Amino acid sequence: MKQPKKLKKIVIFASGNGTNAINIYHYFNKVEGISVSHIFSNNAKAKVLKKANDLGITAIQFDKESFYSTTELLDYIEALQPDLIVLAGFLWKIPDNFIKAFPKKIINIHPALLPQYGGKGMYGEKVHKAVIKDGATKSGITIHYVNEVYDEGEIIAQYHLDVASDDNHKTLAEKIHSLEYKHFPKEIHKLLS
């Protein structure tokens, strides 16, 4: 008798509105054998927590102590046995014990073409403002594995777009979000296939 395929589990970490997290959930809601099982946030006021609860996804808020000073959160996530941990707008540095526990199983999306415009403090609007200030003609997104250094993990995929001469940081952000929504779930799917 054929064994049923094991359900592949994604857990997502997000710090804010969670538009990428929810987009990933909707994408995999239509894919057999892969599901978003939990969404974690370091921000008690993050809109992603309510959005996740409204969709019936287990949403968990955690604090700095459980993330950095104890193994409480790590133990909880290890017990879930996720196939992939996805950082979708998550702003804290991942502790080394997580990276050791989940080698090549933690990925991040960055709103620029790494190695440009990456590193500590470079996220969201700050990235787009820097791209515009520098007069860059290209930008894009980078999906990469997470290692011990901000935005320096092995690159999985990059997608480019042209920066128009009349773009500002807000119009660039809209273009980048469109790229993220289109490509991030597909790259996750490839990694889990």
N, CA and C of each residue as an Amber inpcrd file, in Angstrom:
protein
   579
   0.8400000  -1.1790000   0.0000000   0.0000000   0.0000000   0.0000000
   0.8900000   1.2490000   0.0000000   0.5000000   2.2260000  -0.7830000
   1.2820000   3.4480000  -0.9160000   1.1240000   4.3140000   0.3400000
   2.2670000   4.7840000   0.8400000   2.2430000   5.6560000   2.0120000
   1.7590000   7.0410000   1.6000000   0.8950000   7.6670000   2.4150000
   0.5010000   9.0350000   2.0910000   1.6990000   9.9730000   2.2470000
   1.7530000  10.9670000   1.3800000   2.8460000  11.9360000   1.4460000
   2.7320000  12.7530000   2.7290000   3.8830000  13.0090000   3.3300000
   3.9170000  13.8360000   4.5290000   3.6270000  15.2880000   4.1330000
   2.7530000  15.9310000   4.8900000   2.4450000  17.3390000   4.6610000
   3.6810000  18.1700000   4.9800000   4.0830000  19.0120000   4.0520000
   5.2230000  19.8930000   4.2890000   4.7200000  21.1660000   4.9660000
   5.4490000  21.5680000   6.0180000   5.0180000  22.7050000   6.8300000
   5.9430000  23.8990000   6.6780000   5.3020000  25.0450000   6.5300000
   6.0050000  26.3210000   6.5010000   5.6100000  27.0750000   7.7610000
   6.5880000  27.6490000   8.4470000   6.2770000  28.6240000   9.4830000
   6.8520000  29.9550000   9.0210000   6.1190000  31.0060000   9.3130000
   6.4900000  32.3440000   8.8430000   6.7450000  33.2520000  10.0400000
   7.7870000  34.0630000   9.9240000   8.0670000  35.1150000  10.9020000
   7.8120000  36.4550000  10.2150000   7.0470000  37.3240000  10.8650000
   6.7430000  38.6450000  10.3170000   6.6770000  39.6480000  11.4610000
   6.9720000  40.9110000  11.1630000   6.9710000  41.9420000  12.2050000
   5.8880000  42.9960000  12.0320000   5.2220000  43.0360000  10.8800000
   4.3070000  44.1480000  10.6220000   2.9620000  43.7370000  10.0790000
   2.6120000  44.3230000   8.9300000   1.2920000  44.0870000   8.3280000
   1.1120000  42.6620000   7.8280000   2.1850000  42.0570000   7.4020000
   2.1100000  40.6610000   6.9820000   1.5450000  40.4330000   5.5990000
   1.6670000  41.4210000   4.7110000   1.1070000  41.2350000   3.3680000
   1.7910000  40.0800000   2.6350000   3.1080000  39.9670000   2.7640000
   3.8060000  38.8330000   2.1450000   3.4200000  37.5260000   2.8070000
   3.3210000  37.5230000   4.1250000   2.9490000  36.3030000   4.8590000
   1.5800000  35.8020000   4.4180000   0.6240000  36.6970000   4.3270000
  -0.7380000  36.3060000   3.9530000  -0.7860000  35.8900000   2.4820000
  -0.0080000  36.5620000   1.6370000   0.0820000  36.1670000   0.2300000
   0.6290000  34.7380000   0.1080000   1.6290000  34.4170000   0.9040000
   2.2000000  33.0600000   0.9050000   1.1490000  32.0560000   1.3660000
   0.4120000  32.4020000   2.4180000  -0.6570000  31.5160000   2.9090000
  -1.6670000  31.2310000   1.7930000  -2.1330000  32.2770000   1.1160000
  -3.1400000  32.0880000   0.0560000  -2.5900000  31.2420000  -1.0950000
  -1.3410000  31.4500000  -1.4580000  -0.7220000  30.6600000  -2.5250000
  -0.7340000  29.1770000  -2.1490000  -0.2810000  28.8560000  -0.9420000
  -0.1730000  27.4460000  -0.5460000  -1.4990000  26.8410000  -0.1110000
  -2.4820000  27.6650000   0.1060000  -3.8230000  27.1620000   0.4020000
  -4.3800000  26.4020000  -0.8040000  -3.8280000  26.7050000  -1.9950000
  -4.2690000  26.0590000  -3.2380000  -3.3090000  24.9510000  -3.6830000
  -2.2820000  24.6770000  -2.8780000  -1.2700000  23.6790000  -3.2380000
  -1.4230000  22.4770000  -2.3170000  -1.5790000  21.3130000  -2.9180000
  -1.7310000  20.0950000  -2.1240000  -0.3920000  19.6910000  -1.5110000
  -0.4120000  19.3320000  -0.2400000   0.7640000  18.7830000   0.4160000
   1.6820000  19.7820000   1.0970000   1.3780000  21.0850000   1.0000000
   2.1910000  22.1180000   1.6490000   1.2450000  23.0920000   2.3360000
   1.5590000  23.4400000   3.5900000   0.7010000  24.4130000   4.2730000
   1.5170000  25.3370000   5.1630000   0.9520000  26.5160000   5.3970000
   1.4960000  27.4410000   6.3860000   0.8540000  27.0510000   7.7050000
   1.6600000  26.5360000   8.6320000   1.0800000  26.0410000   9.8840000
   1.0310000  27.0990000  10.9780000   2.0060000  28.0000000  11.0030000
   2.0820000  29.0020000  12.0650000   2.6570000  30.3050000  11.5130000
   2.2200000  31.4060000  12.1090000   2.8440000  32.7030000  11.8610000
   3.2780000  33.2510000  13.2160000   4.5510000  33.6160000  13.3070000
   5.1310000  34.1500000  14.5350000   5.4600000  35.6210000  14.3320000
   5.2580000  36.4140000  15.3860000   5.6240000  37.8230000  15.3100000
   6.2570000  38.2800000  16.6120000   7.2400000  39.1460000  16.4790000
   7.9070000  39.7590000  17.6170000   7.2050000  41.0450000  18.0460000
   6.1120000  41.3910000  17.3830000   5.4410000  42.6680000  17.6100000
   3.9870000  42.4130000  17.9970000   3.6440000  42.6900000  19.2430000
   2.2830000  42.4380000  19.7350000   1.2380000  43.2370000  18.9640000
   1.6450000  44.3590000  18.3560000   0.7010000  45.2040000  17.6100000
   0.6930000  44.9060000  16.1090000   1.4400000  43.9090000  15.6940000
   1.5320000  43.5820000  14.2650000   0.1730000  43.1420000  13.7280000
  -0.2210000  43.7430000  12.6280000  -1.5130000  43.4010000  12.0060000
  -1.5310000  41.9640000  11.4950000  -0.3490000  41.4090000  11.2370000
  -0.2780000  40.0360000  10.7320000  -0.8980000  39.0480000  11.7200000
  -0.8240000  39.3250000  13.0150000  -1.3840000  38.4070000  14.0140000
  -2.8940000  38.2910000  13.8640000  -3.5750000  39.4340000  13.7210000
  -5.0330000  39.4110000  13.5430000  -5.4000000  38.7770000  12.2040000
  -4.6740000  39.1400000  11.1540000  -4.9510000  38.5590000   9.8350000
  -4.8170000  37.0370000   9.8770000  -3.7720000  36.5590000  10.5320000
  -3.5580000  35.1080000  10.6410000  -4.6930000  34.4600000  11.4210000
  -5.0470000  35.0370000  12.5590000  -6.1540000  34.4930000  13.3630000
  -7.4510000  34.4530000  12.5670000  -7.7250000  35.5150000  11.8110000
  -8.9490000  35.5750000  10.9980000  -8.9890000  34.4550000   9.9600000
  -7.8140000  34.0270000   9.4940000  -7.7310000  32.9580000   8.4900000
  -7.6200000  31.5670000   9.1170000  -7.5720000  31.5210000  10.4300000
  -7.4670000  30.2330000  11.1140000  -6.0530000  29.6850000  11.2040000
  -5.0690000  30.5470000  10.9840000  -3.6650000  30.1430000  11.1100000
  -3.2500000  30.3840000  12.5610000  -2.5260000  29.4580000  13.1440000
  -2.0230000  29.6590000  14.4980000  -1.0360000  30.8210000  14.4790000
  -1.3400000  31.8590000  15.2640000  -0.5050000  33.0610000  15.3160000
   0.0500000  33.2140000  16.7260000   1.3490000  33.3830000  16.8210000
   2.0090000  33.4460000  18.1210000   2.9140000  34.6700000  18.1840000
   2.7240000  35.4550000  19.2430000   3.5860000  36.6070000  19.4860000
   4.6230000  36.2000000  20.5250000   5.8570000  36.6140000  20.3280000
   6.9210000  36.2710000  21.2730000   7.7290000  37.5130000  21.6040000
   8.5050000  37.4110000  22.6730000   9.3150000  38.5460000  23.1070000
  10.8070000  38.2480000  22.9260000  11.6020000  39.2820000  23.1920000
  13.0570000  39.1590000  23.0090000  13.6510000  38.0530000  23.8640000
  13.1640000  37.9390000  25.1030000  13.7350000  36.9430000  26.0070000
  13.5470000  35.5290000  25.4660000  12.3290000  35.2110000  25.0130000
  12.0830000  33.8460000  24.5220000  12.8230000  33.5680000  23.2110000
  13.2020000  34.6260000  22.5080000  13.9030000  34.4780000  21.2330000
  15.4180000  34.4050000  21.4250000  15.9430000  35.2970000  22.2670000
  17.3970000  35.4180000  22.3980000  17.9870000  34.8140000  23.6760000
  17.2450000  34.8370000  24.7830000  17.8400000  34.4620000  26.0740000
  17.5050000  33.0530000  26.5390000  16.4830000  32.4520000  25.9690000
  16.1130000  31.0850000  26.3420000  15.9570000  30.2660000  25.0610000
  15.7160000  28.9870000  25.2250000  15.4490000  28.1450000  24.0500000
  13.9530000  27.8540000  23.9280000  13.1390000  28.5960000  24.6610000
  11.6900000  28.3600000  24.6810000  11.0800000  28.3540000  23.2740000
  11.3210000  29.4040000  22.5180000  10.7470000  29.4930000  21.1710000
  11.3900000  28.4670000  20.2350000  12.6940000  28.3190000  20.3160000
  13.3900000  27.3370000  19.4860000  12.8400000  25.9350000  19.7370000
  12.6650000  25.5760000  20.9960000  12.1270000  24.2530000  21.3380000
  10.7330000  24.0640000  20.7500000   9.9180000  25.1030000  20.8420000
   8.5530000  25.0400000  20.3170000   8.5790000  24.8020000  18.8030000
   9.4160000  25.5640000  18.1080000   9.4750000  25.4450000  16.6440000
  10.1030000  24.1100000  16.2300000  11.1090000  23.6560000  16.9470000
  11.6870000  22.3420000  16.6340000  10.6320000  21.2470000  16.7450000
   9.7490000  21.3520000  17.7350000   8.6860000  20.3540000  17.9110000
   7.7010000  20.3690000  16.7410000   7.5610000  21.5190000  16.0830000
   6.6720000  21.6170000  14.9130000   7.2600000  20.8930000  13.7030000
   8.5670000  20.7320000  13.6700000   9.2910000  20.1150000  12.5550000
   8.9620000  20.7780000  11.2110000   9.1790000  22.0950000  11.1240000
   8.8890000  22.7640000   9.8530000   9.8800000  22.3570000   8.7690000
   9.3970000  22.3250000   7.5480000  10.2750000  22.0590000   6.4110000
  10.9960000  23.3270000   5.9770000  10.3810000  24.4820000   6.2930000
  10.9740000  25.7620000   5.9240000  10.4760000  26.8370000   6.8830000
  11.3960000  27.7110000   7.2850000  11.0520000  28.8980000   8.0710000
  11.2550000  30.0810000   7.1390000  10.2010000  30.8560000   6.9470000
  10.2130000  31.9600000   5.9950000  10.1420000  33.2810000   6.7540000
  11.1190000  34.1450000   6.5180000  11.0910000  35.4860000   7.0910000
  10.4580000  36.3990000   6.0540000   9.3240000  36.9790000   6.4160000
   8.5740000  37.8340000   5.4890000   8.3300000  39.1720000   6.1830000
   9.3190000  40.0550000   6.0810000   9.2030000  41.3270000   6.7770000
   9.4810000  41.1770000   8.2620000  10.3960000  40.2960000   8.5970000
  10.7760000  40.0920000   9.9960000  12.0510000  40.8780000  10.2500000
  12.0510000  41.7180000  11.2970000  13.1170000  42.7030000  11.4490000
  14.2050000  42.3620000  12.4590000  14.0710000  41.2800000  13.1910000
  15.1200000  40.9260000  14.1470000  16.1150000  39.9630000  13.5180000
  17.3490000  40.0350000  14.0100000  18.3910000  39.1010000  13.5730000
  18.0860000  37.7150000  14.1440000  18.2290000  36.7090000  13.3240000
  17.9700000  35.3310000  13.7540000  19.1530000  34.8500000  14.6010000
  18.8650000  34.3350000  15.8070000  19.9600000  33.8610000  16.6630000
  20.6900000  32.6600000  16.0540000  21.9560000  32.5410000  16.4080000
  22.7880000  31.4540000  15.8820000  22.2140000  30.0730000  16.1810000
  21.5760000  29.9070000  17.3620000  21.0550000  28.5710000  17.6900000
  19.9280000  28.1590000  16.7390000  19.1670000  29.1090000  16.2020000
  18.1490000  28.8020000  15.1920000  18.8220000  28.3730000  13.8900000
  19.8670000  29.1020000  13.5100000  20.5620000  28.8040000  12.2550000
  21.1970000  27.4120000  12.3160000  21.7540000  27.0650000  13.4760000
  22.3430000  25.7240000  13.6500000  21.2680000  24.6370000  13.6600000
  20.1130000  24.9340000  14.2610000  19.0290000  23.9420000  14.3570000
  18.3380000  23.7140000  13.0170000  18.3350000  24.7460000  12.1520000
  17.6280000  24.6620000  10.8700000  18.5460000  25.0770000   9.7170000
  19.6320000  24.3210000   9.4690000  20.5400000  24.7080000   8.3850000
  19.8430000  24.6200000   7.0230000  20.0010000  25.6850000   6.2430000
  19.3890000  25.7700000   4.9040000  17.8720000  25.5690000   4.9460000
  17.2690000  25.9360000   6.0680000  15.8120000  25.8450000   6.1850000
  15.1980000  27.1770000   6.5910000  16.0110000  28.2330000   6.6540000
  15.5000000  29.5670000   6.9730000  15.8200000  30.4560000   5.7840000
  14.7800000  31.0840000   5.2270000  14.9960000  31.9770000   4.0840000
  14.3860000  33.3440000   4.3770000  14.9010000  34.3280000   3.6740000
  14.4550000  35.7100000   3.8320000  14.2510000  36.3240000   2.4550000
  13.4190000  37.3580000   2.4290000  13.2890000  38.1600000   1.2160000
  13.7800000  39.5630000   1.5480000  14.5760000  40.1170000   0.6490000
  15.1160000  41.4640000   0.8350000  14.6780000  42.3220000  -0.3480000
  14.2450000  43.5720000  -0.0820000  13.6920000  44.4110000  -1.1520000
  14.7320000  45.1650000  -1.9780000  15.8250000  44.5010000  -2.3090000
  16.8580000  45.0810000  -3.1730000  17.6960000  43.9350000  -3.7260000
  18.5850000  44.2850000  -4.6250000  19.4650000  43.2920000  -5.2410000
  20.7420000  43.1940000  -4.4120000  20.7470000  42.2580000  -3.4870000
  21.9310000  42.0730000  -2.6450000  23.1300000  41.7050000  -3.5120000
  24.3300000  42.1210000  -3.1610000  24.7180000  42.6790000  -1.8740000
  24.4520000  44.1710000  -1.7040000  23.9300000  44.8360000  -2.7280000
  23.6400000  46.2620000  -2.5860000  22.4640000  46.4760000  -1.6380000
  22.5410000  47.5460000  -0.8800000  21.4440000  48.0020000  -0.0140000
  21.0110000  46.9510000   1.0000000  21.9790000  46.2130000   1.5160000
  21.6820000  45.2100000   2.5350000  22.4110000  45.5150000   3.8240000
  22.2070000  44.6670000   4.8010000  22.8840000  44.7940000   6.0800000
  21.9670000  45.3110000   7.1680000  22.5260000  45.4270000   8.3550000
  21.7600000  45.8500000   9.5240000  21.1140000  47.2160000   9.2780000
  19.8470000  47.3170000   9.5940000  19.1240000  48.5790000   9.4650000
  18.5900000  48.8680000   8.0730000  18.9230000  48.0240000   7.1060000
  18.4430000  48.2460000   5.7390000  17.2190000  47.3670000   5.4800000
  16.0530000  47.9660000   5.6190000  14.8000000  47.2530000   5.3740000
  13.7470000  48.2590000   4.9210000  12.7470000  47.7400000   4.2170000
  11.5860000  48.5360000   3.8260000  11.9240000  49.8560000   3.1670000
  11.2840000  50.8980000   3.6700000  11.3910000  52.2360000   3.1010000
  12.8390000  52.7380000   3.0610000  13.6360000  52.3620000   4.0480000
  15.0400000  52.8000000   4.0840000  15.7850000  52.3380000   2.8310000
  15.5010000  51.1210000   2.4020000  16.1450000  50.5770000   1.2030000
  15.7140000  51.3770000  -0.0220000  14.4060000  51.5930000  -0.1650000
  13.8910000  52.2840000  -1.3530000  14.3860000  53.7310000  -1.4180000
  14.4590000  54.3880000  -0.2660000  14.9840000  55.7610000  -0.2390000
  16.4430000  55.7880000  -0.6800000  17.2340000  54.8130000  -0.2420000
  18.6510000  54.7540000  -0.6270000  18.8040000  54.5050000  -2.1270000
  17.9740000  53.6280000  -2.6800000  18.0230000  53.3350000  -4.1200000
  17.7210000  54.6070000  -4.9180000  16.6730000  55.3320000  -4.5200000
  16.2840000  56.5700000  -5.2150000  17.3690000  57.6320000  -5.0530000
  17.8730000  57.7920000  -3.8310000  18.9090000  58.8010000  -3.5540000
  20.1470000  58.5660000  -4.4120000  20.5070000  57.2950000  -4.6070000
  21.6940000  56.9610000  -5.3960000  21.4700000  57.0700000  -6.9040000
  20.2270000  57.2800000  -7.3210000  19.9410000  57.3670000  -8.7510000
  20.0780000  56.0370000  -9.4730000  19.8990000  54.9490000  -8.7440000
  20.0100000  53.6150000  -9.3510000  18.9540000  53.4370000 -10.4360000
  19.3050000  52.7480000 -11.4970000  18.3560000  52.5050000 -12.5900000
  17.7330000  51.1190000 -12.5050000  18.2800000  50.2770000 -11.6370000
  17.7380000  48.9240000 -11.4310000  17.5830000  48.6820000  -9.9380000
  16.5520000  47.9210000  -9.6110000  16.3800000  47.4260000  -8.2520000
  15.7250000  46.0620000  -8.3730000  15.2160000  45.5510000  -7.2820000
  14.5780000  44.2480000  -7.3540000  14.4740000  43.6070000  -5.9900000
  14.3630000  42.2900000  -5.9990000  14.2520000  41.5330000  -4.7540000
  15.2860000  40.4160000  -4.7440000  15.6790000  40.0460000  -3.5510000
  16.5900000  38.9200000  -3.3620000  15.9730000  37.9620000  -2.3590000
  15.8930000  36.7080000  -2.7250000  15.4640000  35.6530000  -1.8140000
  16.7330000  34.8800000  -1.4780000  17.0120000  34.7480000  -0.1730000
  18.2840000  34.1410000   0.2230000  18.1410000  33.3300000   1.5010000
  19.0820000  32.4000000   1.6710000  19.1650000  31.6690000   2.9300000
  19.6750000  32.6160000   4.0040000  19.3020000  32.3350000   5.2400000
  19.7400000  33.1550000   6.3630000  20.9560000  32.5000000   7.0060000
  21.9840000  33.3200000   7.2260000  23.1460000  32.8590000   7.9800000
  23.3620000  33.8040000   9.1610000  24.5570000  33.7960000   9.7370000
  24.8300000  34.5660000  10.9500000  24.9640000  36.0650000  10.7020000
  25.0320000  36.5040000   9.4490000  25.2280000  37.9190000   9.1340000
  24.0300000  38.4250000   8.3300000  23.5120000  39.6050000   8.7140000
  22.3770000  40.1970000   8.0030000  22.5930000  40.1860000   6.4880000
  21.6600000  39.6290000   5.7670000  21.5910000  39.7120000   4.3010000
  22.8090000  39.1600000   3.5610000  23.5630000  38.2630000   4.1880000
  24.7430000  37.7130000   3.5200000  24.6370000  36.2230000   3.2280000
  23.4770000  35.6190000   3.4760000  23.3040000  34.2030000   3.1790000
  23.2850000  33.9430000   1.6800000  23.4990000  32.6930000   1.3240000
  23.5260000  32.2770000  -0.0880000  22.2470000  32.7160000  -0.8080000
  22.4190000  33.3200000  -1.9740000  21.2820000  33.8120000  -2.7590000
  20.6020000  32.6460000  -3.4660000  19.2890000  32.6000000  -3.3260000
  18.4640000  31.5820000  -3.9850000  17.9800000  32.1100000  -5.3290000
  17.4900000  33.3600000  -5.3340000  16.9670000  33.9600000  -6.5710000
  16.9410000  35.4760000  -6.4390000  17.0720000  36.1380000  -7.5760000
  16.9060000  37.5880000  -7.6510000  16.0130000  37.9090000  -8.8370000
  15.1710000  38.9150000  -8.6580000  14.3040000  39.3980000  -9.7310000
  14.4900000  40.9020000  -9.8300000  14.6910000  41.3780000 -11.0580000
  15.0560000  42.7670000 -11.3130000  13.8620000  43.5530000 -11.8400000
  13.9460000  44.8650000 -11.6450000  13.0160000  45.7840000 -12.2960000
  13.7480000  47.0800000 -12.5860000  13.1990000  47.8510000 -13.5290000
  13.7740000  49.1490000 -13.8530000  13.2200000  50.1980000 -12.9060000
  14.0930000  51.0910000 -12.4730000  13.6730000  52.2340000 -11.6690000
  13.4860000  53.3880000 -12.6440000  12.2670000  53.8880000 -12.7290000
  11.9640000  54.9850000 -13.6560000  12.5150000  56.2990000 -13.1020000
  12.7950000  57.2250000 -14.0040000  13.3620000  58.5120000 -13.5760000
  12.3940000  59.2940000 -12.6890000  11.0910000  59.0170000 -12.8190000
  10.1120000  59.7300000 -11.9810000   9.6630000  58.9140000 -10.7630000
  10.2900000  57.7670000 -10.5190000   9.9590000  56.9850000  -9.3240000
  10.4220000  57.7150000  -8.0690000   9.6500000  57.5590000  -7.0100000
  10.0950000  57.9750000  -5.6840000  10.0820000  56.7220000  -4.8110000
  10.4280000  56.8600000  -3.5380000  10.5290000  55.6520000  -2.7030000
   9.1920000  54.9320000  -2.5760000   8.0860000  55.6730000  -2.6600000
   6.7670000  55.0300000  -2.5280000   6.3870000  54.2560000  -3.7900000
   6.6260000  54.8340000  -4.9530000   6.2860000  54.1150000  -6.1920000
   7.2170000  52.9160000  -6.3810000   8.4760000  53.0880000  -5.9680000
   9.4100000  51.9620000  -6.0440000   8.9590000  50.8430000  -5.1070000
   8.5200000  51.2090000  -3.9070000   8.0350000  50.2020000  -2.9460000
   6.8750000  49.4080000  -3.5380000   5.9560000  50.0850000  -4.2290000
   4.8150000  49.3890000  -4.8560000   5.3030000  48.3850000  -5.8980000
   6.2640000  48.7970000  -6.7200000   6.8110000  47.8920000  -7.7400000
   7.4960000  46.6810000  -7.0950000   8.2460000  46.9510000  -6.0340000
   8.9590000  45.8760000  -5.3340000   7.9610000  44.9040000  -4.7130000
   6.9090000  45.4370000  -4.0780000   5.8860000  44.5610000  -3.4790000
   5.2670000  43.6490000  -4.5350000   5.0040000  44.1840000  -5.7160000
   4.4390000  43.3570000  -6.7930000   5.3750000  42.2020000  -7.1470000
   6.6740000  42.5010000  -7.2220000   7.6570000  41.4410000  -7.4950000
   7.6570000  40.3960000  -6.3800000   7.6030000  40.8720000  -5.1370000
   7.5990000  39.9520000  -3.9920000   6.3930000  39.0260000  -4.0460000
   5.2040000  39.5980000  -4.2500000   3.9740000  38.8010000  -4.2500000
   3.9960000  37.7670000  -5.3720000   4.5800000  38.1380000  -6.5060000
   4.6160000  37.2350000  -7.6570000   5.6280000  36.1030000  -7.4650000
   6.8180000  36.4300000  -6.9610000   7.9200000  35.4600000  -6.9940000
   8.2170000  34.7340000  -5.6840000   7.9590000  35.3630000  -4.5410000
   8.3440000  34.7320000  -3.2760000   7.6500000  33.3850000  -3.0690000
   6.3200000  33.2980000  -3.2250000   5.6770000  31.9860000  -3.0400000
   6.1920000  30.9260000  -4.0170000   6.4480000  31.3250000  -5.2590000
   6.9290000  30.3610000  -6.2600000   8.3140000  29.8250000  -5.8980000
   9.1760000  30.6900000  -5.3730000  10.5170000  30.2430000  -4.9730000
  10.4380000  29.3190000  -3.7600000   9.5320000  29.6180000  -2.8410000
   9.3130000  28.7310000  -1.6900000   8.8440000  27.3670000  -2.1910000
   7.9110000  27.3850000  -3.1360000   7.3720000  26.1470000  -3.7110000
   8.4920000  25.3120000  -4.3350000   9.3750000  25.9640000  -5.0870000
  10.5060000  25.2450000  -5.7040000  11.3760000  24.5810000  -4.6350000
  11.6360000  25.3040000  -3.5530000  12.4870000  24.7530000  -2.4900000
  11.8510000  23.5410000  -1.8220000  10.5340000  23.5030000  -1.7890000
   9.8270000  22.4080000  -1.1150000   9.4330000  21.2790000  -2.0600000
   9.7350000  21.4280000  -3.3400000   9.3530000  20.3940000  -4.3170000
  10.4280000  19.3360000  -4.4630000
